[in-house]
Tab-separated table of N, CA and C in Angstrom:
chain	number	residue	atom	x	y	z
A	1245	MET	N	-3.709	32.742	-26.388
A	1245	MET	CA	-4.029	32.769	-24.969
A	1245	MET	C	-4.274	31.382	-24.421
A	1246	ASP	N	-4.899	30.574	-25.238
A	1246	ASP	CA	-5.242	29.228	-24.780
A	1246	ASP	C	-3.984	28.410	-24.508
A	1247	THR	N	-2.956	28.603	-25.326
A	1247	THR	CA	-1.726	27.838	-25.118
A	1247	THR	C	-1.020	28.277	-23.838
A	1248	ASN	N	-1.094	29.566	-23.501
A	1248	ASN	CA	-0.491	30.039	-22.259
A	1248	ASN	C	-1.172	29.416	-21.052
A	1249	LYS	N	-2.489	29.280	-21.091
A	1249	LYS	CA	-3.208	28.641	-19.990
A	1249	LYS	C	-2.807	27.179	-19.874
A	1250	GLN	N	-2.682	26.515	-21.024
A	1250	GLN	CA	-2.293	25.112	-21.002
A	1250	GLN	C	-0.879	24.955	-20.441
A	1251	LEU	N	0.004	25.855	-20.864
A	1251	LEU	CA	1.373	25.793	-20.351
A	1251	LEU	C	1.393	26.050	-18.844
A	1252	ASP	N	0.604	27.023	-18.403
A	1252	ASP	CA	0.536	27.305	-16.969
A	1252	ASP	C	0.009	26.098	-16.202
A	1253	GLU	N	-0.992	25.417	-16.742
A	1253	GLU	CA	-1.545	24.225	-16.084
A	1253	GLU	C	-0.501	23.110	-16.025
A	1254	LYS	N	0.261	22.954	-17.126
A	1254	LYS	CA	1.306	21.927	-17.132
A	1254	LYS	C	2.395	22.250	-16.110
A	1255	ILE	N	2.749	23.526	-16.014
A	1255	ILE	CA	3.766	23.928	-15.037
A	1255	ILE	C	3.269	23.655	-13.628
A	1256	VAL	N	2.005	23.963	-13.372
A	1256	VAL	CA	1.440	23.709	-12.047
A	1256	VAL	C	1.439	22.215	-11.749
A	1257	GLU	N	1.079	21.395	-12.740
A	1257	GLU	CA	1.078	19.939	-12.545
A	1257	GLU	C	2.487	19.440	-12.247
A	1258	LYS	N	3.464	19.927	-13.000
A	1258	LYS	CA	4.849	19.488	-12.769
A	1258	LYS	C	5.326	19.908	-11.379
A	1259	ASN	N	4.974	21.127	-10.964
A	1259	ASN	CA	5.364	21.576	-9.627
A	1259	ASN	C	4.722	20.715	-8.549
A	1260	GLU	N	3.484	20.311	-8.761
A	1260	GLU	CA	2.814	19.439	-7.798
A	1260	GLU	C	3.501	18.079	-7.734
A	1261	GLU	N	3.929	17.571	-8.899
A	1261	GLU	CA	4.638	16.287	-8.919
A	1261	GLU	C	5.963	16.398	-8.159
A	1262	VAL	N	6.682	17.491	-8.396
A	1262	VAL	CA	7.966	17.686	-7.718
A	1262	VAL	C	7.746	17.802	-6.215
A	1263	ASN	N	6.723	18.537	-5.806
A	1263	ASN	CA	6.429	18.666	-4.387
A	1263	ASN	C	6.077	17.324	-3.773
A	1264	CYS	N	5.332	16.525	-4.529
A	1264	CYS	CA	4.964	15.198	-4.030
A	1264	CYS	C	6.207	14.328	-3.857
A	1265	ILE	N	7.117	14.379	-4.822
A	1265	ILE	CA	8.360	13.601	-4.726
A	1265	ILE	C	9.187	14.076	-3.539
A	1266	ASP	N	9.238	15.392	-3.335
A	1266	ASP	CA	9.963	15.930	-2.174
A	1266	ASP	C	9.354	15.430	-0.870
A	1267	GLN	N	8.038	15.417	-0.801
A	1267	GLN	CA	7.380	14.947	0.415
A	1267	GLN	C	7.662	13.471	0.656
A	1268	ILE	N	7.665	12.686	-0.424
A	1268	ILE	CA	7.957	11.259	-0.290
A	1268	ILE	C	9.384	11.059	0.216
A	1269	SER	N	10.335	11.834	-0.318
A	1269	SER	CA	11.728	11.684	0.119
A	1269	SER	C	11.887	12.102	1.577
A	1270	VAL	N	11.150	13.134	1.991
A	1270	VAL	CA	11.214	13.555	3.396
A	1270	VAL	C	10.670	12.451	4.293
A	1271	LEU	N	9.544	11.863	3.917
A	1271	LEU	CA	8.970	10.779	4.714
A	1271	LEU	C	9.903	9.572	4.757
A	1272	TYR	N	10.545	9.264	3.626
A	1272	TYR	CA	11.487	8.141	3.584
A	1272	TYR	C	12.655	8.383	4.529
A	1273	ASN	N	13.194	9.611	4.499
A	1273	ASN	CA	14.310	9.937	5.391
A	1273	ASN	C	13.885	9.886	6.849
A	1274	GLU	N	12.671	10.343	7.145
A	1274	GLU	CA	12.175	10.257	8.519
A	1274	GLU	C	12.031	8.802	8.953
A	1275	GLY	N	11.609	7.935	8.023
A	1275	GLY	CA	11.508	6.513	8.343
A	1275	GLY	C	12.861	5.908	8.649
A	1276	ILE	N	13.873	6.286	7.867
A	1276	ILE	CA	15.229	5.780	8.117
A	1276	ILE	C	15.717	6.259	9.484
A	1277	ASN	N	15.474	7.528	9.791
A	1277	ASN	CA	15.908	8.055	11.091
A	1277	ASN	C	15.204	7.346	12.241
A	1278	SER	N	13.926	7.041	12.072
A	1278	SER	CA	13.205	6.382	13.161
A	1278	SER	C	13.704	4.951	13.359
A	1279	THR	N	14.044	4.249	12.261
A	1279	THR	CA	14.575	2.890	12.432
A	1279	THR	C	15.943	2.927	13.093
A	1280	ASP	N	16.750	3.947	12.790
A	1280	ASP	CA	18.037	4.102	13.472
A	1280	ASP	C	17.840	4.323	14.964
A	1281	LYS	N	16.855	5.143	15.307
A	1281	LYS	CA	16.597	5.408	16.725
A	1281	LYS	C	16.118	4.150	17.429
A	1282	ILE	N	15.293	3.361	16.749
A	1282	ILE	CA	14.822	2.106	17.352
A	1282	ILE	C	15.996	1.164	17.582
A	1283	ALA	N	16.884	1.067	16.603
A	1283	ALA	CA	18.049	0.188	16.756
A	1283	ALA	C	18.938	0.661	17.898
A	1284	GLN	N	19.124	1.977	18.009
A	1284	GLN	CA	19.943	2.497	19.099
A	1284	GLN	C	19.307	2.217	20.455
A	1285	SER	N	17.994	2.361	20.548
A	1285	SER	CA	17.342	2.117	21.835
A	1285	SER	C	17.403	0.634	22.189
A	1286	ARG	N	17.313	-0.250	21.196
A	1286	ARG	CA	17.427	-1.679	21.483
A	1286	ARG	C	18.820	-2.018	21.975
A	1287	ARG	N	19.837	-1.422	21.328
A	1287	ARG	CA	21.216	-1.649	21.773
A	1287	ARG	C	21.404	-1.144	23.200
A	1288	PHE	N	20.869	0.037	23.467
A	1288	PHE	CA	20.984	0.615	24.815
A	1288	PHE	C	20.290	-0.277	25.837
A	1289	ASN	N	19.092	-0.767	25.520
A	1289	ASN	CA	18.367	-1.651	26.443
A	1289	ASN	C	19.149	-2.934	26.687
A	1290	PHE	N	19.782	-3.471	25.644
A	1290	PHE	CA	20.577	-4.693	25.797
A	1290	PHE	C	21.723	-4.456	26.768
A	1291	PHE	N	22.440	-3.335	26.603
A	1291	PHE	CA	23.566	-3.055	27.494
A	1291	PHE	C	23.099	-2.799	28.922
A	1292	VAL	N	21.951	-2.167	29.084
A	1292	VAL	CA	21.419	-1.940	30.423
A	1292	VAL	C	21.107	-3.274	31.094
A	1293	ILE	N	20.499	-4.196	30.358
A	1293	ILE	CA	20.156	-5.505	30.927
A	1293	ILE	C	21.418	-6.265	31.299
A	1294	VAL	N	22.400	-6.275	30.397
A	1294	VAL	CA	23.647	-7.000	30.681
A	1294	VAL	C	24.363	-6.387	31.884
A	1295	PHE	N	24.422	-5.056	31.944
A	1295	PHE	CA	25.089	-4.404	33.059
A	1295	PHE	C	24.362	-4.684	34.376
A	1296	SER	N	23.031	-4.659	34.350
A	1296	SER	CA	22.292	-4.905	35.593
A	1296	SER	C	22.476	-6.352	36.055
A	1297	LEU	N	22.532	-7.288	35.129
A	1297	LEU	CA	22.801	-8.684	35.524
A	1297	LEU	C	24.191	-8.817	36.128
A	1298	PHE	N	25.165	-8.156	35.506
A	1298	PHE	CA	26.534	-8.202	36.030
A	1298	PHE	C	26.605	-7.581	37.421
A	1299	ALA	N	25.959	-6.434	37.594
A	1299	ALA	CA	25.992	-5.752	38.890
A	1299	ALA	C	25.295	-6.582	39.961
A	1300	SER	N	24.160	-7.165	39.625
A	1300	SER	CA	23.456	-7.970	40.626
A	1300	SER	C	24.254	-9.218	40.984
A	1301	THR	N	24.959	-9.781	40.023
A	1301	THR	CA	25.812	-10.939	40.311
A	1301	THR	C	26.952	-10.537	41.249
A	1302	CYS	N	27.561	-9.393	40.974
A	1302	CYS	CA	28.644	-8.919	41.845
A	1302	CYS	C	28.135	-8.666	43.261
A	1303	ILE	N	26.993	-8.043	43.380
A	1303	ILE	CA	26.420	-7.785	44.714
A	1303	ILE	C	26.116	-9.103	45.422
A	1304	GLY	N	25.588	-10.063	44.677
A	1304	GLY	CA	25.303	-11.373	45.280
A	1304	GLY	C	26.550	-12.060	45.768
A	1305	VAL	N	27.616	-11.994	44.993
A	1305	VAL	CA	28.877	-12.617	45.399
A	1305	VAL	C	29.429	-11.935	46.644
A	1306	ILE	N	29.375	-10.602	46.667
A	1306	ILE	CA	29.880	-9.875	47.836
A	1306	ILE	C	29.059	-10.219	49.080
A	1307	LEU	N	27.740	-10.283	48.943
A	1307	LEU	CA	26.897	-10.617	50.094
A	1307	LEU	C	27.170	-12.041	50.588
A	1308	CYS	N	27.350	-12.960	49.654
A	1308	CYS	CA	27.669	-14.335	50.065
A	1308	CYS	C	29.011	-14.399	50.780
A	1309	TYR	N	29.985	-13.640	50.300
A	1309	TYR	CA	31.293	-13.623	50.947
A	1309	TYR	C	31.188	-13.030	52.355
A	1310	LEU	N	30.454	-11.933	52.498
A	1310	LEU	CA	30.279	-11.318	53.820
A	1310	LEU	C	29.540	-12.261	54.768
A	1311	LEU	N	28.563	-12.973	54.253
A	1311	LEU	CA	27.832	-13.936	55.075
A	1311	LEU	C	28.767	-15.064	55.509
A	1312	TYR	N	29.644	-15.490	54.620
A	1312	TYR	CA	30.599	-16.558	54.941
A	1312	TYR	C	31.606	-16.088	55.989
A	1313	VAL	N	32.068	-14.839	55.855
A	1313	VAL	CA	33.088	-14.333	56.766
A	1313	VAL	C	32.514	-14.085	58.161
A	1314	PHE	N	31.347	-13.478	58.244
A	1314	PHE	CA	30.806	-13.072	59.537
A	1314	PHE	C	29.861	-14.095	60.162
A	1315	ALA	N	29.612	-15.202	59.490
A	1315	ALA	CA	28.680	-16.179	60.072
A	1315	ALA	C	29.409	-17.175	60.950
C-alpha cells in the first residue's frame, strides 16, 4: 500500500510539473503575441505620421498656390 501512495504522489508531482511547463509556454506565447502587436502599432503610427505630414504639405502647397493666383 505504501508504494501505491508513493507512486500516486510521484504522478501528482509530475502532473504539476507538466502543468507548470504548459503555463510557462502559454505565457511565453502571449509575450510573443504582445510584442508583435506592439511592433504593428508602432509601424501603424509611423505610417500615420508620414501620411499626415504628406497631407499637410499638400494642403499647404495648394493654399499657397491659391493665394498666389487670387492675390
